PDB file of C-alpha atoms in Angstrom:
ATOM      1  CA  UNK A1472       0.389 -85.349 -31.358  1.00  0.00           C
ATOM      2  CA  UNK A1473       2.377 -81.648 -31.766  1.00  0.00           C
ATOM      3  CA  UNK A1474      -0.497 -80.224 -33.563  1.00  0.00           C
ATOM      4  CA  UNK A1475      -2.969 -81.209 -30.984  1.00  0.00           C
ATOM      5  CA  UNK A1476      -0.399 -79.568 -28.276  1.00  0.00           C
ATOM      6  CA  UNK A1477      -0.283 -76.321 -30.534  1.00  0.00           C
ATOM      7  CA  UNK A1478      -3.928 -76.567 -30.835  1.00  0.00           C
ATOM      8  CA  UNK A1479      -4.749 -76.820 -27.041  1.00  0.00           C
ATOM      9  CA  UNK A1480      -2.191 -73.574 -26.266  1.00  0.00           C
ATOM     10  CA  UNK A1481      -3.531 -71.795 -28.719  1.00  0.00           C
ATOM     11  CA  UNK A1482      -7.281 -72.313 -27.489  1.00  0.00           C
ATOM     12  CA  UNK A1483      -6.156 -72.105 -23.615  1.00  0.00           C
ATOM     13  CA  UNK A1484      -4.198 -68.111 -24.333  1.00  0.00           C
ATOM     14  CA  UNK A1485      -7.191 -66.999 -26.462  1.00  0.00           C
ATOM     15  CA  UNK A1486      -9.979 -68.344 -23.575  1.00  0.00           C
ATOM     16  CA  UNK A1487      -7.109 -66.454 -21.246  1.00  0.00           C
ATOM     17  CA  UNK A1488      -7.468 -63.134 -23.303  1.00  0.00           C
ATOM     18  CA  UNK A1489     -10.884 -63.572 -23.329  1.00  0.00           C
ATOM     19  CA  UNK A1490     -11.557 -63.744 -19.479  1.00  0.00           C
ATOM     20  CA  UNK A1491      -8.352 -61.098 -19.285  1.00  0.00           C
ATOM     21  CA  UNK A1492     -10.346 -58.857 -21.581  1.00  0.00           C
ATOM     22  CA  UNK A1493     -14.230 -59.522 -19.704  1.00  0.00           C
ATOM     23  CA  UNK A1494     -12.617 -59.060 -16.587  1.00  0.00           C
ATOM     24  CA  UNK A1495     -11.240 -55.673 -17.295  1.00  0.00           C
ATOM     25  CA  UNK A1496     -14.243 -54.625 -18.883  1.00  0.00           C
ATOM     26  CA  UNK A1497     -16.058 -55.603 -15.973  1.00  0.00           C
ATOM     27  CA  UNK A1498     -14.024 -53.483 -13.449  1.00  0.00           C
ATOM     28  CA  UNK A1499     -13.828 -50.532 -15.787  1.00  0.00           C
ATOM     29  CA  UNK A1500     -17.797 -50.426 -16.010  1.00  0.00           C
ATOM     30  CA  UNK A1501     -17.692 -50.774 -11.797  1.00  0.00           C
ATOM     31  CA  UNK A1502     -15.049 -47.930 -11.520  1.00  0.00           C
ATOM     32  CA  UNK A1503     -16.908 -45.471 -13.580  1.00  0.00           C
ATOM     33  CA  UNK A1504     -20.014 -46.342 -12.208  1.00  0.00           C
ATOM     34  CA  UNK A1505     -18.857 -45.160  -8.940  1.00  0.00           C
ATOM     35  CA  UNK A1506     -16.929 -42.055  -9.999  1.00  0.00           C
ATOM     36  CA  UNK A1507     -19.721 -40.604 -12.242  1.00  0.00           C
ATOM     37  CA  UNK A1508     -21.780 -38.320 -10.641  1.00  0.00           C
ATOM     38  CA  UNK A1509     -25.318 -38.891 -11.714  1.00  0.00           C
ATOM     39  CA  UNK A1510     -26.699 -35.376 -10.760  1.00  0.00           C
ATOM     40  CA  UNK A1511     -29.145 -33.455 -13.030  1.00  0.00           C
ATOM     41  CA  UNK A1512     -27.654 -30.279 -14.412  1.00  0.00           C
ATOM     42  CA  UNK A1513     -29.453 -27.158 -12.531  1.00  0.00           C
ATOM     43  CA  UNK A1514     -32.012 -25.816 -14.667  1.00  0.00           C
ATOM     44  CA  UNK A1515     -30.704 -22.237 -14.636  1.00  0.00           C
ATOM     45  CA  UNK A1516     -27.165 -21.412 -14.918  1.00  0.00           C
ATOM     46  CA  UNK A1517     -26.518 -17.953 -14.138  1.00  0.00           C
ATOM     47  CA  UNK A1518     -23.335 -16.003 -15.301  1.00  0.00           C
ATOM     48  CA  UNK A1519     -23.758 -12.872 -12.602  1.00  0.00           C
ATOM     49  CA  UNK A1520     -22.499  -9.657 -12.644  1.00  0.00           C
ATOM     50  CA  UNK A1521     -22.328  -7.718  -9.465  1.00  0.00           C
ATOM     51  CA  UNK A1522     -22.979  -3.815  -9.784  1.00  0.00           C
ATOM     52  CA  UNK A1523     -22.558  -1.941  -6.082  1.00  0.00           C
ATOM     53  CA  UNK A1524     -24.489   1.303  -6.097  1.00  0.00           C
ATOM     54  CA  UNK A1525     -24.906   1.821  -2.262  1.00  0.00           C
ATOM     55  CA  UNK A1526     -22.150   4.489  -1.733  1.00  0.00           C
ATOM     56  CA  UNK A1527     -19.983   2.230   0.119  1.00  0.00           C
ATOM     57  CA  UNK A1528     -16.507   0.887  -1.579  1.00  0.00           C
ATOM     58  CA  UNK A1529     -16.248  -3.092  -2.004  1.00  0.00           C
ATOM     59  CA  UNK A1530     -19.926  -4.720  -1.384  1.00  0.00           C
ATOM     60  CA  UNK A1531     -19.917  -6.005  -4.785  1.00  0.00           C
ATOM     61  CA  UNK A1532     -16.864  -7.897  -3.434  1.00  0.00           C
ATOM     62  CA  UNK A1533     -18.157  -9.142  -0.222  1.00  0.00           C
ATOM     63  CA  UNK A1534     -21.456 -10.154  -2.012  1.00  0.00           C
ATOM     64  CA  UNK A1535     -19.779 -12.123  -4.434  1.00  0.00           C
ATOM     65  CA  UNK A1536     -17.825 -14.100  -2.161  1.00  0.00           C
ATOM     66  CA  UNK A1537     -21.180 -15.400  -0.458  1.00  0.00           C
ATOM     67  CA  UNK A1538     -22.867 -16.098  -3.716  1.00  0.00           C
ATOM     68  CA  UNK A1539     -19.944 -17.158  -6.147  1.00  0.00           C
ATOM     69  CA  UNK A1540     -20.891 -20.979  -6.962  1.00  0.00           C
ATOM     70  CA  UNK A1541     -24.054 -20.724  -5.438  1.00  0.00           C
ATOM     71  CA  UNK A1542     -26.319 -23.935  -6.452  1.00  0.00           C
ATOM     72  CA  UNK A1543     -29.130 -25.470  -5.200  1.00  0.00           C
ATOM     73  CA  UNK A1544     -29.835 -27.842  -7.720  1.00  0.00           C
ATOM     74  CA  UNK A1545     -32.593 -25.633  -9.478  1.00  0.00           C
ATOM     75  CA  UNK A1546     -29.878 -22.471 -10.048  1.00  0.00           C
ATOM     76  CA  UNK A1547     -26.297 -22.565 -10.453  1.00  0.00           C
ATOM     77  CA  UNK A1548     -24.178 -19.046 -10.199  1.00  0.00           C
ATOM     78  CA  UNK A1549     -20.607 -18.075 -11.061  1.00  0.00           C
ATOM     79  CA  UNK A1550     -19.846 -14.619 -10.365  1.00  0.00           C
ATOM     80  CA  UNK A1551     -18.182 -13.483 -13.797  1.00  0.00           C
ATOM     81  CA  UNK A1552     -17.727  -9.960 -12.764  1.00  0.00           C
ATOM     82  CA  UNK A1553     -17.972  -7.136  -9.765  1.00  0.00           C
ATOM     83  CA  UNK A1554     -18.130  -3.347 -10.135  1.00  0.00           C
ATOM     84  CA  UNK A1555     -18.095   0.054  -7.983  1.00  0.00           C
ATOM     85  CA  UNK A1556     -20.446   2.554  -8.939  1.00  0.00           C
ATOM     86  CA  UNK A1557     -18.991   5.344  -6.957  1.00  0.00           C
ATOM     87  CA  UNK A1558     -21.082   8.280  -7.897  1.00  0.00           C
ATOM     88  CA  UNK A1559     -24.286   6.023  -7.851  1.00  0.00           C
ATOM     89  CA  UNK A1560     -26.462   5.709  -5.040  1.00  0.00           C
ATOM     90  CA  UNK A1561     -29.388   3.543  -5.294  1.00  0.00           C
ATOM     91  CA  UNK A1562     -31.931   2.807  -2.203  1.00  0.00           C
ATOM     92  CA  UNK A1563     -33.250  -0.749  -3.292  1.00  0.00           C
ATOM     93  CA  UNK A1564     -31.588  -3.569  -4.599  1.00  0.00           C
ATOM     94  CA  UNK A1565     -32.798  -5.289  -8.066  1.00  0.00           C
ATOM     95  CA  UNK A1566     -32.110  -7.864 -10.744  1.00  0.00           C
ATOM     96  CA  UNK A1567     -31.355  -7.177 -14.657  1.00  0.00           C
ATOM     97  CA  UNK A1568     -32.056  -9.848 -16.741  1.00  0.00           C
ATOM     98  CA  UNK A1569     -29.301  -9.939 -19.994  1.00  0.00           C
ATOM     99  CA  UNK A1570     -30.574 -13.119 -21.762  1.00  0.00           C
ATOM    100  CA  UNK A1571     -33.500 -12.136 -23.003  1.00  0.00           C
ATOM    101  CA  UNK A1572     -36.307 -14.555 -21.466  1.00  0.00           C
ATOM    102  CA  UNK A1573     -35.697 -13.493 -17.756  1.00  0.00           C
ATOM    103  CA  UNK A1574     -36.003 -17.225 -15.961  1.00  0.00           C
ATOM    104  CA  UNK A1575     -32.649 -17.178 -14.723  1.00  0.00           C
ATOM    105  CA  UNK A1576     -32.869 -13.867 -13.370  1.00  0.00           C
ATOM    106  CA  UNK A1577     -35.978 -14.431 -11.788  1.00  0.00           C
ATOM    107  CA  UNK A1578     -35.039 -17.527  -9.990  1.00  0.00           C
ATOM    108  CA  UNK A1579     -32.124 -15.558  -8.435  1.00  0.00           C
ATOM    109  CA  UNK A1580     -34.134 -12.731  -7.545  1.00  0.00           C
ATOM    110  CA  UNK A1581     -36.782 -14.957  -5.861  1.00  0.00           C
ATOM    111  CA  UNK A1582     -34.050 -16.636  -4.004  1.00  0.00           C
ATOM    112  CA  UNK A1583     -32.214 -14.049  -2.683  1.00  0.00           C
ATOM    113  CA  UNK A1584     -35.480 -12.076  -1.690  1.00  0.00           C
ATOM    114  CA  UNK A1585     -35.733  -9.636  -4.691  1.00  0.00           C
ATOM    115  CA  UNK A1586     -39.523  -9.045  -5.086  1.00  0.00           C
ATOM    116  CA  UNK A1587     -41.134  -9.376  -9.039  1.00  0.00           C
ATOM    117  CA  UNK A1588     -41.151  -5.384  -9.503  1.00  0.00           C
ATOM    118  CA  UNK A1589     -37.125  -5.429  -8.718  1.00  0.00           C
ATOM    119  CA  UNK A1590     -36.525  -7.122 -12.122  1.00  0.00           C
ATOM    120  CA  UNK A1591     -35.754  -5.774 -15.291  1.00  0.00           C
ATOM    121  CA  UNK A1592     -34.809  -6.969 -18.817  1.00  0.00           C
ATOM    122  CA  UNK A1593     -31.805  -5.338 -20.878  1.00  0.00           C
ATOM    123  CA  UNK A1594     -29.635  -7.214 -23.290  1.00  0.00           C
ATOM    124  CA  UNK A1595     -26.065  -6.034 -23.049  1.00  0.00           C
ATOM    125  CA  UNK A1596     -24.458  -5.240 -26.522  1.00  0.00           C
ATOM    126  CA  UNK A1597     -20.891  -6.303 -26.152  1.00  0.00           C
ATOM    127  CA  UNK A1598     -21.411  -9.136 -23.513  1.00  0.00           C
ATOM    128  CA  UNK A1599     -18.257 -10.872 -23.959  1.00  0.00           C
ATOM    129  CA  UNK A1600     -18.238 -12.293 -20.529  1.00  0.00           C
ATOM    130  CA  UNK A1601     -21.685 -13.694 -21.537  1.00  0.00           C
ATOM    131  CA  UNK A1602     -23.777 -12.141 -18.247  1.00  0.00           C
ATOM    132  CA  UNK A1603     -27.108 -13.478 -18.112  1.00  0.00           C
ATOM    133  CA  UNK A1604     -27.750 -11.427 -15.111  1.00  0.00           C
ATOM    134  CA  UNK A1605     -26.898  -8.317 -13.347  1.00  0.00           C
ATOM    135  CA  UNK A1606     -27.701  -7.716  -9.571  1.00  0.00           C
ATOM    136  CA  UNK A1607     -27.508  -4.221  -8.824  1.00  0.00           C
ATOM    137  CA  UNK A1608     -26.934  -3.815  -5.239  1.00  0.00           C
ATOM    138  CA  UNK A1609     -28.374  -0.768  -3.255  1.00  0.00           C
ATOM    139  CA  UNK A1610     -28.499   0.353   0.507  1.00  0.00           C
ATOM    140  CA  UNK A1611     -30.778  -2.391   1.497  1.00  0.00           C
ATOM    141  CA  UNK A1612     -28.268  -5.183   0.415  1.00  0.00           C
ATOM    142  CA  UNK A1613     -27.774  -6.424   3.663  1.00  0.00           C
ATOM    143  CA  UNK A1614     -31.596  -7.051   4.054  1.00  0.00           C
ATOM    144  CA  UNK A1615     -30.993  -9.597   0.880  1.00  0.00           C
ATOM    145  CA  UNK A1616     -30.981 -13.492   1.560  1.00  0.00           C
ATOM    146  CA  UNK A1617     -27.368 -14.231   0.664  1.00  0.00           C
ATOM    147  CA  UNK A1618     -25.642 -17.919   1.395  1.00  0.00           C
ATOM    148  CA  UNK A1619     -23.540 -17.654   4.120  1.00  0.00           C
ATOM    149  CA  UNK A1620     -19.659 -18.283   3.712  1.00  0.00           C
TER     150      UNK A1620
END
């Protein structure tokens, strides 16, 4: 009789452990399904350097604030550097592709209103910040289609 009671008690404990493990597994699956984003990664990830050649100090930082962390599902922008070129004034803004293929630079240029002739290719020798695109701001920078704050 005692053996039968021990057997029943052991069986009940095993069943209880299995039910508990199953419930925990179902809960964990549901919790991760709710928390996990299923948005696809953007096709282009732009690591952007913004260079101010307008002749006005601080324009690169203003544009960086407006374009920082821009993303629309196809393109995602992360500003990694800004700089003012005090001695240089350019009339027109343009984009330089730094990664060799030009797709991310072309995507960005299209979104901010720079025509295809305003896109060039030139790789950086010591690209420690892994810049993929450089936006050079000219005196026409206020005509660019930038995200609003």
